[in-house]
mmCIF file of C-alpha atoms in Angstrom:
data_model
loop_
_atom_site.group_PDB
_atom_site.id
_atom_site.type_symbol
_atom_site.label_atom_id
_atom_site.label_comp_id
_atom_site.label_asym_id
_atom_site.label_seq_id
_atom_site.Cartn_x
_atom_site.Cartn_y
_atom_site.Cartn_z
ATOM 1 C CA MET O 1 -83.682 57.129 -2.231
ATOM 2 C CA THR O 2 -84.153 55.382 -5.506
ATOM 3 C CA CYS O 3 -85.485 56.298 -8.947
ATOM 4 C CA LEU O 4 -86.478 54.658 -12.234
ATOM 5 C CA CYS O 5 -83.254 54.070 -14.160
ATOM 6 C CA SER O 6 -83.349 54.932 -17.844
ATOM 7 C CA LEU O 7 -80.753 52.310 -18.796
ATOM 8 C CA GLN O 8 -82.795 49.601 -16.896
ATOM 9 C CA LEU O 9 -86.105 50.705 -18.496
ATOM 10 C CA ARG O 10 -84.507 50.759 -21.942
ATOM 11 C CA SER O 11 -83.111 47.263 -21.406
ATOM 12 C CA LEU O 12 -86.492 45.998 -20.216
ATOM 13 C CA LEU O 13 -88.443 47.402 -23.103
ATOM 14 C CA GLY O 14 -85.799 45.917 -25.415
ATOM 15 C CA SER O 15 -86.282 42.504 -23.901
ATOM 16 C CA LEU O 16 -90.078 42.781 -24.049
ATOM 17 C CA SER O 17 -90.004 43.821 -27.683
ATOM 18 C CA ALA O 18 -87.594 40.865 -28.595
ATOM 19 C CA MET O 19 -89.942 38.229 -27.106
ATOM 20 C CA PRO O 20 -91.092 35.455 -29.625
ATOM 21 C CA SER O 21 -94.688 34.951 -30.393
ATOM 22 C CA PHE O 22 -96.706 33.086 -27.857
ATOM 23 C CA VAL O 23 -99.900 32.959 -29.903
ATOM 24 C CA GLY O 24 -101.367 29.507 -30.196
ATOM 25 C CA LEU O 25 -99.275 27.952 -27.392
ATOM 26 C CA VAL O 26 -102.232 27.491 -25.101
ATOM 27 C CA PRO O 27 -106.017 27.464 -25.725
ATOM 28 C CA SER O 28 -108.241 30.077 -24.032
ATOM 29 C CA PHE O 29 -109.940 29.233 -20.764
ATOM 30 C CA PRO O 30 -113.342 30.505 -19.751
ATOM 31 C CA ILE O 31 -113.134 33.237 -17.059
ATOM 32 C CA SER O 32 -115.978 31.375 -15.240
ATOM 33 C CA LEU O 33 -113.697 28.456 -14.658
ATOM 34 C CA ILE O 34 -111.090 30.526 -12.861
ATOM 35 C CA ALA O 35 -113.859 32.422 -10.938
ATOM 36 C CA SER O 36 -115.462 29.140 -9.785
ATOM 37 C CA VAL O 37 -112.179 27.694 -8.604
ATOM 38 C CA SER O 38 -111.172 30.913 -6.802
ATOM 39 C CA ALA O 39 -114.568 30.933 -5.045
ATOM 40 C CA MET O 40 -113.748 27.593 -3.484
ATOM 41 C CA ALA O 41 -110.641 28.983 -1.754
ATOM 42 C CA PRO O 42 -110.810 29.421 2.122
ATOM 43 C CA GLY O 43 -112.070 32.845 2.864
ATOM 44 C CA ALA O 44 -113.517 33.503 -0.658
ATOM 45 C CA GLY O 45 -116.966 34.090 0.780
ATOM 46 C CA LEU O 46 -116.187 37.782 1.152
ATOM 47 C CA ALA O 47 -115.429 38.268 -2.581
ATOM 48 C CA VAL O 48 -118.059 39.939 -4.676
ATOM 49 C CA SER O 49 -118.430 40.842 -8.334
ATOM 50 C CA ALA O 50 -117.944 44.476 -9.412
ATOM 51 C CA SER O 51 -121.530 44.778 -10.565
ATOM 52 C CA ALA O 52 -122.792 43.599 -7.224
ATOM 53 C CA SER O 53 -121.504 46.682 -5.452
ATOM 54 C CA ALA O 54 -123.492 49.126 -7.624
ATOM 55 C CA SER O 55 -126.000 49.701 -4.903
ATOM 56 C CA ALA O 56 -123.420 51.036 -2.467
ATOM 57 C CA SER O 57 -122.428 54.651 -2.280
ATOM 58 C CA ALA O 58 -120.477 55.295 -5.467
ATOM 59 C CA ALA O 59 -117.970 57.685 -3.869
ATOM 60 C CA LEU O 60 -117.427 55.357 -0.918
ATOM 61 C CA MET O 61 -116.906 52.253 -3.136
ATOM 62 C CA ALA O 62 -114.649 54.088 -5.531
ATOM 63 C CA ASN O 63 -112.444 55.492 -2.770
ATOM 64 C CA LEU O 64 -112.329 52.229 -0.905
ATOM 65 C CA SER O 65 -111.195 50.471 -3.999
ATOM 66 C CA LEU O 66 -108.544 53.062 -4.699
ATOM 67 C CA MET O 67 -107.306 52.854 -1.078
ATOM 68 C CA ALA O 68 -107.194 49.023 -1.200
ATOM 69 C CA SER O 69 -105.246 49.023 -4.440
ATOM 70 C CA LEU O 70 -102.816 51.697 -3.440
ATOM 71 C CA THR O 71 -102.176 50.188 -0.030
ATOM 72 C CA ALA O 72 -101.403 46.810 -1.611
ATOM 73 C CA ALA O 73 -99.148 48.355 -4.303
ATOM 74 C CA VAL O 74 -97.116 50.591 -1.866
ATOM 75 C CA LYS O 75 -96.754 47.726 0.615
ATOM 76 C CA ALA O 76 -95.445 45.333 -2.122
ATOM 77 C CA ALA O 77 -93.107 47.871 -3.565
ATOM 78 C CA MET O 78 -91.846 49.663 -0.469
ATOM 79 C CA GLY O 79 -92.919 47.656 2.543
ATOM 80 C CA VAL O 80 -94.978 50.627 3.920
ATOM 81 C CA ASN O 81 -98.505 49.986 5.109
ATOM 82 C CA LEU O 82 -100.696 53.073 4.252
ATOM 83 C CA ALA O 83 -103.588 51.544 6.139
ATOM 84 C CA ALA O 84 -101.623 51.951 9.384
ATOM 85 C CA PRO O 85 -100.711 55.364 11.084
ATOM 86 C CA LEU O 86 -97.412 56.762 9.952
ATOM 87 C CA SER O 87 -95.218 59.085 11.855
ATOM 88 C CA VAL O 88 -94.464 62.614 10.493
ATOM 89 C CA SER O 89 -90.849 61.502 9.584
ATOM 90 C CA ALA O 90 -92.027 58.263 7.968
ATOM 91 C CA MET O 91 -94.586 60.123 5.949
ATOM 92 C CA ALA O 92 -91.991 62.705 4.801
ATOM 93 C CA SER O 93 -89.552 59.920 3.840
ATOM 94 C CA LEU O 94 -92.248 58.113 1.873
ATOM 95 C CA GLN O 95 -93.286 61.420 0.102
ATOM 96 C CA ALA O 96 -89.653 62.100 -0.820
ATOM 97 C CA ASN O 97 -89.123 58.631 -2.232
ATOM 98 C CA LEU O 98 -92.338 58.745 -4.185
ATOM 99 C CA SER O 99 -91.604 62.135 -5.568
ATOM 100 C CA ALA O 100 -88.148 60.940 -6.784
ATOM 101 C CA GLN O 101 -89.732 57.952 -8.474
ATOM 102 C CA ILE O 102 -92.469 60.036 -10.050
ATOM 103 C CA ASN O 103 -90.064 62.638 -11.353
ATOM 104 C CA SER O 104 -87.820 59.853 -12.814
ATOM 105 C CA LEU O 105 -90.869 58.206 -14.457
ATOM 106 C CA ASN O 106 -91.809 61.532 -16.077
ATOM 107 C CA ALA O 107 -88.253 61.910 -17.274
ATOM 108 C CA ASN O 108 -88.569 58.638 -19.114
ATOM 109 C CA ALA O 109 -92.071 59.470 -20.422
ATOM 110 C CA GLY O 110 -90.863 59.649 -24.091
ATOM 111 C CA MET O 111 -89.402 56.200 -24.041
ATOM 112 C CA LEU O 112 -92.374 54.687 -22.401
ATOM 113 C CA ASN O 113 -94.936 56.417 -24.553
ATOM 114 C CA ILE O 114 -93.274 55.311 -27.821
ATOM 115 C CA SER O 115 -93.457 51.677 -26.600
ATOM 116 C CA GLY O 116 -97.162 51.915 -25.827
ATOM 117 C CA PRO O 117 -98.494 50.087 -28.943
ATOM 118 C CA SER O 118 -95.952 47.246 -28.780
ATOM 119 C CA LEU O 119 -96.624 46.699 -25.108
ATOM 120 C CA SER O 120 -100.395 46.517 -25.780
ATOM 121 C CA ALA O 121 -99.847 43.956 -28.444
ATOM 122 C CA LEU O 122 -97.728 41.817 -26.277
ATOM 123 C CA LEU O 123 -100.141 41.853 -23.383
ATOM 124 C CA ASN O 124 -102.886 40.719 -25.734
ATOM 125 C CA ALA O 125 -100.622 37.849 -26.939
ATOM 126 C CA LEU O 126 -99.998 36.719 -23.455
ATOM 127 C CA LEU O 127 -103.580 36.702 -22.174
ATOM 128 C CA ASN O 128 -104.156 32.972 -22.716
ATOM 129 C CA LEU O 129 -100.914 32.205 -20.910
ATOM 130 C CA LEU O 130 -101.930 34.450 -18.092
ATOM 131 C CA GLN O 131 -105.286 32.766 -17.789
ATOM 132 C CA LEU O 132 -103.521 29.315 -17.541
ATOM 133 C CA ALA O 133 -101.143 30.781 -14.857
ATOM 134 C CA ASN O 134 -104.091 32.043 -12.868
ATOM 135 C CA LEU O 135 -105.881 28.750 -13.186
ATOM 136 C CA ILE O 136 -102.844 26.725 -12.034
ATOM 137 C CA ILE O 137 -102.353 28.988 -9.008
ATOM 138 C CA ALA O 138 -106.178 29.058 -8.202
ATOM 139 C CA VAL O 139 -106.408 25.268 -8.370
ATOM 140 C CA ARG O 140 -103.309 24.863 -6.293
ATOM 141 C CA VAL O 141 -104.373 27.358 -3.586
ATOM 142 C CA ALA O 142 -108.038 26.649 -3.409
ATOM 143 C CA LEU O 143 -108.087 22.852 -3.875
ATOM 144 C CA GLY O 144 -104.566 21.658 -3.321
ATOM 145 C CA ILE O 145 -104.592 19.924 -6.724
ATOM 146 C CA ASP O 146 -101.416 19.676 -8.891
ATOM 147 C CA LEU O 147 -102.664 19.892 -12.487
ATOM 148 C CA ARG O 148 -99.705 17.831 -13.582
ATOM 149 C CA ALA O 149 -100.643 14.856 -11.330
ATOM 150 C CA SER O 150 -102.487 11.721 -12.573
ATOM 151 C CA GLY O 151 -106.269 12.124 -12.137
ATOM 152 C CA ALA O 152 -106.137 15.857 -11.568
ATOM 153 C CA ILE O 153 -108.714 16.721 -14.257
ATOM 154 C CA ALA O 154 -111.182 14.138 -12.863
ATOM 155 C CA ALA O 155 -110.626 15.468 -9.389
ATOM 156 C CA LEU O 156 -111.093 19.134 -10.473
ATOM 157 C CA GLN O 157 -114.247 18.280 -12.474
ATOM 158 C CA ALA O 158 -115.678 16.509 -9.346
ATOM 159 C CA ARG O 159 -114.995 19.583 -7.143
ATOM 160 C CA LEU O 160 -116.592 21.844 -9.822
ATOM 161 C CA ASP O 161 -119.715 19.768 -9.926
ATOM 162 C CA ALA O 162 -119.986 19.624 -6.130
ATOM 163 C CA HIS O 163 -119.545 23.356 -5.989
ATOM 164 C CA ALA O 164 -122.264 23.873 -8.633
ATOM 165 C CA SER O 165 -124.641 21.846 -6.663
ATOM 166 C CA ALA O 166 -123.958 23.867 -3.517
ATOM 167 C CA THR O 167 -124.109 27.295 -4.983
ATOM 168 C CA ALA O 168 -127.394 26.442 -6.681
ATOM 169 C CA LYS O 169 -128.980 26.421 -3.241
ATOM 170 C CA VAL O 170 -127.780 29.906 -2.241
ATOM 171 C CA SER O 171 -130.600 32.260 -1.629
ATOM 172 C CA ALA O 172 -131.033 35.494 -3.478
ATOM 173 C CA MET O 173 -130.491 37.302 -0.245
ATOM 174 C CA ALA O 174 -126.849 37.046 -0.616
ATOM 175 C CA SER O 175 -126.798 39.209 -3.667
ATOM 176 C CA ALA O 176 -129.086 41.772 -1.930
ATOM 177 C CA ASN O 177 -126.314 42.390 0.607
ATOM 178 C CA ALA O 178 -123.500 42.132 -1.819
ATOM 179 C CA SER O 179 -122.559 45.864 -1.647
ATOM 180 C CA ALA O 180 -121.961 45.457 2.216
ATOM 181 C CA SER O 181 -119.931 42.379 1.539
ATOM 182 C CA ALA O 182 -117.768 44.339 -0.955
ATOM 183 C CA ILE O 183 -117.051 46.998 1.688
ATOM 184 C CA ALA O 184 -116.175 44.302 4.278
ATOM 185 C CA SER O 185 -113.936 42.525 1.686
ATOM 186 C CA LEU O 186 -112.091 45.732 0.829
ATOM 187 C CA MET O 187 -111.524 46.495 4.514
ATOM 188 C CA ALA O 188 -110.249 42.957 5.050
ATOM 189 C CA SER O 189 -107.780 43.396 2.179
ATOM 190 C CA MET O 190 -106.275 46.305 4.185
ATOM 191 C CA GLY O 191 -106.150 44.176 7.343
ATOM 192 C CA LEU O 192 -109.108 45.783 8.939
ATOM 193 C CA GLY O 193 -112.088 44.200 10.631
ATOM 194 C CA VAL O 194 -115.709 45.487 10.381
ATOM 195 C CA ASN O 195 -116.098 47.570 13.530
ATOM 196 C CA ALA O 196 -116.082 51.178 14.746
ATOM 197 C CA SER O 197 -112.365 51.147 15.527
ATOM 198 C CA ALA O 198 -111.445 49.918 12.010
ATOM 199 C CA ALA O 199 -113.750 52.527 10.478
ATOM 200 C CA ALA O 200 -112.109 55.361 12.466
ATOM 201 C CA SER O 201 -108.637 54.009 11.279
ATOM 202 C CA LEU O 202 -109.817 53.907 7.716
ATOM 203 C CA ASN O 203 -111.124 57.467 7.795
ATOM 204 C CA ALA O 204 -107.854 58.582 9.193
ATOM 205 C CA SER O 205 -105.870 56.694 6.493
ATOM 206 C CA ALA O 206 -108.071 58.148 3.712
ATOM 207 C CA GLN O 207 -107.283 61.684 4.940
ATOM 208 C CA ALA O 208 -103.525 60.814 5.176
ATOM 209 C CA MET O 209 -103.443 59.359 1.689
ATOM 210 C CA ALA O 210 -105.151 62.469 0.296
ATOM 211 C CA LYS O 211 -102.616 64.706 2.048
ATOM 212 C CA LEU O 212 -99.769 62.493 0.827
ATOM 213 C CA MET O 213 -100.819 62.669 -2.804
ATOM 214 C CA LEU O 214 -101.397 66.446 -2.633
ATOM 215 C CA GLY O 215 -97.676 66.884 -2.024
ATOM 216 C CA LEU O 216 -96.611 64.608 -4.901
ATOM 217 C CA PRO O 217 -95.706 65.670 -8.499
ATOM 218 C CA GLN O 218 -98.277 64.909 -11.172
ATOM 219 C CA ILE O 219 -97.554 61.716 -13.227
ATOM 220 C CA ASN O 220 -97.154 62.931 -16.774
ATOM 221 C CA VAL O 221 -96.847 59.622 -18.864
ATOM 222 C CA ASN O 222 -99.233 57.999 -21.087
ATOM 223 C CA LEU O 223 -101.326 56.127 -18.599
ATOM 224 C CA ALA O 224 -102.299 53.300 -21.022
ATOM 225 C CA ALA O 225 -98.563 52.575 -21.649
ATOM 226 C CA LEU O 226 -97.856 52.692 -17.876
ATOM 227 C CA ALA O 227 -100.868 50.352 -17.200
ATOM 228 C CA ASP O 228 -99.759 47.833 -19.966
ATOM 229 C CA LEU O 229 -96.149 47.797 -18.674
ATOM 230 C CA SER O 230 -97.366 47.343 -15.142
ATOM 231 C CA ALA O 231 -99.735 44.574 -16.225
ATOM 232 C CA LEU O 232 -96.981 42.822 -18.250
ATOM 233 C CA MET O 233 -94.583 42.763 -15.308
ATOM 234 C CA ALA O 234 -97.418 41.293 -12.996
ATOM 235 C CA LEU O 235 -98.176 38.751 -15.733
ATOM 236 C CA ILE O 236 -94.517 37.679 -16.052
ATOM 237 C CA ALA O 237 -94.359 37.372 -12.261
ATOM 238 C CA ALA O 238 -97.544 35.198 -12.217
ATOM 239 C CA ILE O 239 -96.253 32.910 -15.013
ATOM 240 C CA LYS O 240 -92.904 32.489 -13.107
ATOM 241 C CA ALA O 241 -94.847 31.602 -10.002
ATOM 242 C CA ALA O 242 -97.197 29.140 -11.835
ATOM 243 C CA LEU O 243 -94.847 27.579 -14.289
ATOM 244 C CA GLY O 244 -91.339 28.381 -13.061
ATOM 245 C CA VAL O 245 -90.526 30.093 -16.319
ATOM 246 C CA ASP O 246 -88.931 33.526 -16.573
ATOM 247 C CA LEU O 247 -90.296 35.017 -19.843
ATOM 248 C CA LEU O 248 -87.457 37.630 -19.813
ATOM 249 C CA ALA O 249 -84.711 34.820 -19.797
ATOM 250 C CA ALA O 250 -82.876 34.069 -23.045
ATOM 251 C CA ASN O 251 -84.092 30.415 -23.088
ATOM 252 C CA ALA O 252 -87.760 31.278 -22.173
ATOM 253 C CA MET O 253 -89.521 29.674 -25.153
ATOM 254 C CA VAL O 254 -87.621 26.369 -24.581
ATOM 255 C CA ASN O 255 -88.434 26.263 -20.888
ATOM 256 C CA LEU O 256 -92.070 27.308 -21.513
ATOM 257 C CA ARG O 257 -92.617 24.514 -23.994
ATOM 258 C CA LEU O 258 -91.174 22.040 -21.546
ATOM 259 C CA ALA O 259 -93.407 23.380 -18.619
ATOM 260 C CA LEU O 260 -96.560 23.264 -20.860
ATOM 261 C CA GLY O 261 -95.788 19.737 -22.059
ATOM 262 C CA GLY O 262 -96.691 18.335 -18.642
ATOM 263 C CA LEU O 263 -100.125 20.024 -18.510
ATOM 264 C CA PRO O 264 -103.396 18.579 -19.796
ATOM 265 C CA LEU O 265 -104.310 21.762 -21.723
ATOM 266 C CA SER O 266 -107.130 20.311 -23.907
ATOM 267 C CA ALA O 267 -108.734 18.688 -20.977
ATOM 268 C CA LEU O 268 -108.679 21.882 -18.951
ATOM 269 C CA ALA O 269 -110.337 23.789 -21.768
ATOM 270 C CA SER O 270 -113.059 21.204 -21.867
ATOM 271 C CA LEU O 271 -114.020 21.273 -18.230
ATOM 272 C CA ARG O 272 -117.673 21.778 -17.489
ATOM 273 C CA VAL O 273 -118.598 24.924 -15.409
ATOM 274 C CA SER O 274 -122.112 25.457 -14.235
ATOM 275 C CA ALA O 275 -123.560 28.731 -15.356
ATOM 276 C CA THR O 276 -125.318 29.022 -11.906
ATOM 277 C CA ALA O 277 -122.052 28.327 -10.098
ATOM 278 C CA SER O 278 -120.308 30.913 -12.206
ATOM 279 C CA ALA O 279 -122.918 33.539 -11.556
ATOM 280 C CA MET O 280 -122.990 32.740 -7.820
ATOM 281 C CA ALA O 281 -119.187 32.234 -7.468
ATOM 282 C CA SER O 282 -118.851 35.566 -5.672
ATOM 283 C CA ALA O 283 -121.914 35.403 -3.507
ATOM 284 C CA ASN O 284 -121.281 35.797 0.285
ATOM 285 C CA LEU O 285 -123.080 33.173 2.299
ATOM 286 C CA SER O 286 -122.921 35.277 5.415
ATOM 287 C CA ALA O 287 -123.882 38.521 3.723
ATOM 288 C CA SER O 288 -126.730 39.321 6.249
ATOM 289 C CA ALA O 289 -124.396 39.441 9.215
ATOM 290 C CA SER O 290 -121.780 41.423 7.155
ATOM 291 C CA ALA O 291 -124.497 43.894 5.945
ATOM 292 C CA SER O 292 -125.693 44.809 9.373
ATOM 293 C CA ALA O 293 -122.168 45.298 10.688
ATOM 294 C CA VAL O 294 -121.177 47.458 7.681
ATOM 295 C CA ALA O 295 -124.436 49.516 8.003
ATOM 296 C CA ALA O 296 -123.278 50.706 11.438
ATOM 297 C CA LEU O 297 -119.995 52.089 10.245
ATOM 298 C CA ASN O 298 -119.314 55.786 9.737
ATOM 299 C CA LEU O 299 -117.021 56.000 6.673
ATOM 300 C CA SER O 300 -117.880 59.518 5.703
ATOM 301 C CA ALA O 301 -114.296 60.708 5.630
ATOM 302 C CA VAL O 302 -113.416 57.904 3.218
ATOM 303 C CA ALA O 303 -116.203 58.872 0.847
ATOM 304 C CA SER O 304 -115.205 62.497 0.814
ATOM 305 C CA ALA O 305 -111.461 62.166 0.492
ATOM 306 C CA ASN O 306 -109.825 63.392 -2.720
ATOM 307 C CA LEU O 307 -108.042 60.293 -3.990
ATOM 308 C CA SER O 308 -108.164 61.106 -7.731
ATOM 309 C CA ALA O 309 -104.447 60.564 -8.130
ATOM 310 C CA ALA O 310 -104.403 57.177 -6.378
ATOM 311 C CA ALA O 311 -105.068 55.141 -9.617
ATOM 312 C CA GLN O 312 -102.086 56.528 -11.387
ATOM 313 C CA LEU O 313 -99.864 56.129 -8.376
ATOM 314 C CA SER O 314 -101.114 52.555 -7.875
ATOM 315 C CA LEU O 315 -100.003 51.731 -11.516
ATOM 316 C CA MET O 316 -96.564 53.139 -10.909
ATOM 317 C CA MET O 317 -96.122 51.343 -7.602
ATOM 318 C CA SER O 318 -97.414 48.074 -9.038
ATOM 319 C CA LEU O 319 -94.719 48.389 -11.765
ATOM 320 C CA MET O 320 -92.063 49.028 -9.159
ATOM 321 C CA ALA O 321 -93.218 46.032 -7.042
ATOM 322 C CA ASN O 322 -92.975 43.602 -9.908
ATOM 323 C CA ALA O 323 -89.902 45.114 -11.552
ATOM 324 C CA GLY O 324 -87.763 46.277 -8.621
ATOM 325 C CA PHE O 325 -84.721 46.046 -10.805
ATOM 326 C CA LEU O 326 -85.811 49.312 -12.541
ATOM 327 C CA LEU O 327 -85.000 51.251 -9.384
ATOM 328 C CA MET O 328 -81.456 52.411 -8.616
ATOM 329 C CA PRO O 329 -79.907 55.153 -6.454
ATOM 330 C CA PRO O 330 -79.830 58.450 -8.463
ATOM 331 C CA GLY O 331 -76.739 58.604 -10.674
ATOM 332 C CA SER O 332 -75.450 55.095 -9.909
ATOM 333 C CA CYS O 333 -75.863 53.715 -13.374
ATOM 334 C CA GLY O 334 -73.577 56.231 -15.041
ATOM 335 C CA ALA O 335 -76.127 57.532 -17.473
ATOM 336 C CA PRO O 336 -77.478 61.197 -17.376
ATOM 337 C CA CYS O 337 -79.892 61.302 -14.487
ATOM 338 C CA PRO O 338 -82.181 64.287 -13.985
ATOM 339 C CA ILE O 339 -82.856 63.203 -10.347
ATOM 340 C CA ALA O 340 -79.171 63.121 -9.540
ATOM 341 C CA LEU O 341 -78.681 66.536 -11.221
ATOM 342 C CA VAL O 342 -81.318 68.059 -9.021
ATOM 343 C CA ALA O 343 -79.790 66.462 -5.970
ATOM 344 C CA ALA O 344 -76.364 67.845 -6.938
ATOM 345 C CA LEU O 345 -77.638 71.378 -7.356
ATOM 346 C CA THR O 346 -79.614 71.269 -3.924
ATOM 347 C CA PRO O 347 -77.674 73.213 -1.221
#
């Protein structure tokens, strides 16, 4: 069993507050550029915009989104797949571990809450850098283009132009079935197909998640501060993956300037992105088939499950996934530990 260590959290917050200013290092990039590049990745046809799902059942879409988010976060942090059936002992172990982490998070609420404003300011200062990291990763994954290579900008512009021409021909029927595509996409993110067996599994998982959260303590920290810290750790991980720079390292600014020096930042910011391609970037070309398959599914248990605590739990698990060093066995750091005290007093 592990819990969030006060010493580790204090050290992390200190490192974040000591970061130099990153304002002005990179220009801003249009979100449409990243969306268009991401849409060209293999399998991107199932992705849909948030607004496109408005016509689906609100409760079903909300719960499916919460389930997908929580499943991904718990799997990344603990290696447990909530979308798969868990034994009674496995569920009990998971509940005990989550309870310890929630209790330790609550015990550090004061420290985290006080840091809220500075975390928010740092997150805003790093947004342009995050956009660049996302763009580098998207171009690499979707197109196999290294932005540092000679001719990369010309190659990327050519692919954007070709994509714009292709998406301009997409019929309006795709958007009409976008809500069904959204459901299929969320199911796929949990490793499920679009069939009756997957629907039954999903209904069972929804009920299991609701039962799991019913037995957990309530998270009593400032959710904005928790969300900002979780987002910052995910951002730092993305920048390290894209640029090879650890922003928490002592020489981060030197390494970051070296990494940025080999990138055509001005040329990237000047790329042409078709408005039509941007608007259609999330259209599903096979939406009709997906719509008919989804329409046949019975997901009533998903829609009715009480998953109101899933968003908060997802934030905590996302933080643990990207900052695993915060977790330690109770009492192992030598500092006063409320979780270790409770364990010591338990017969």
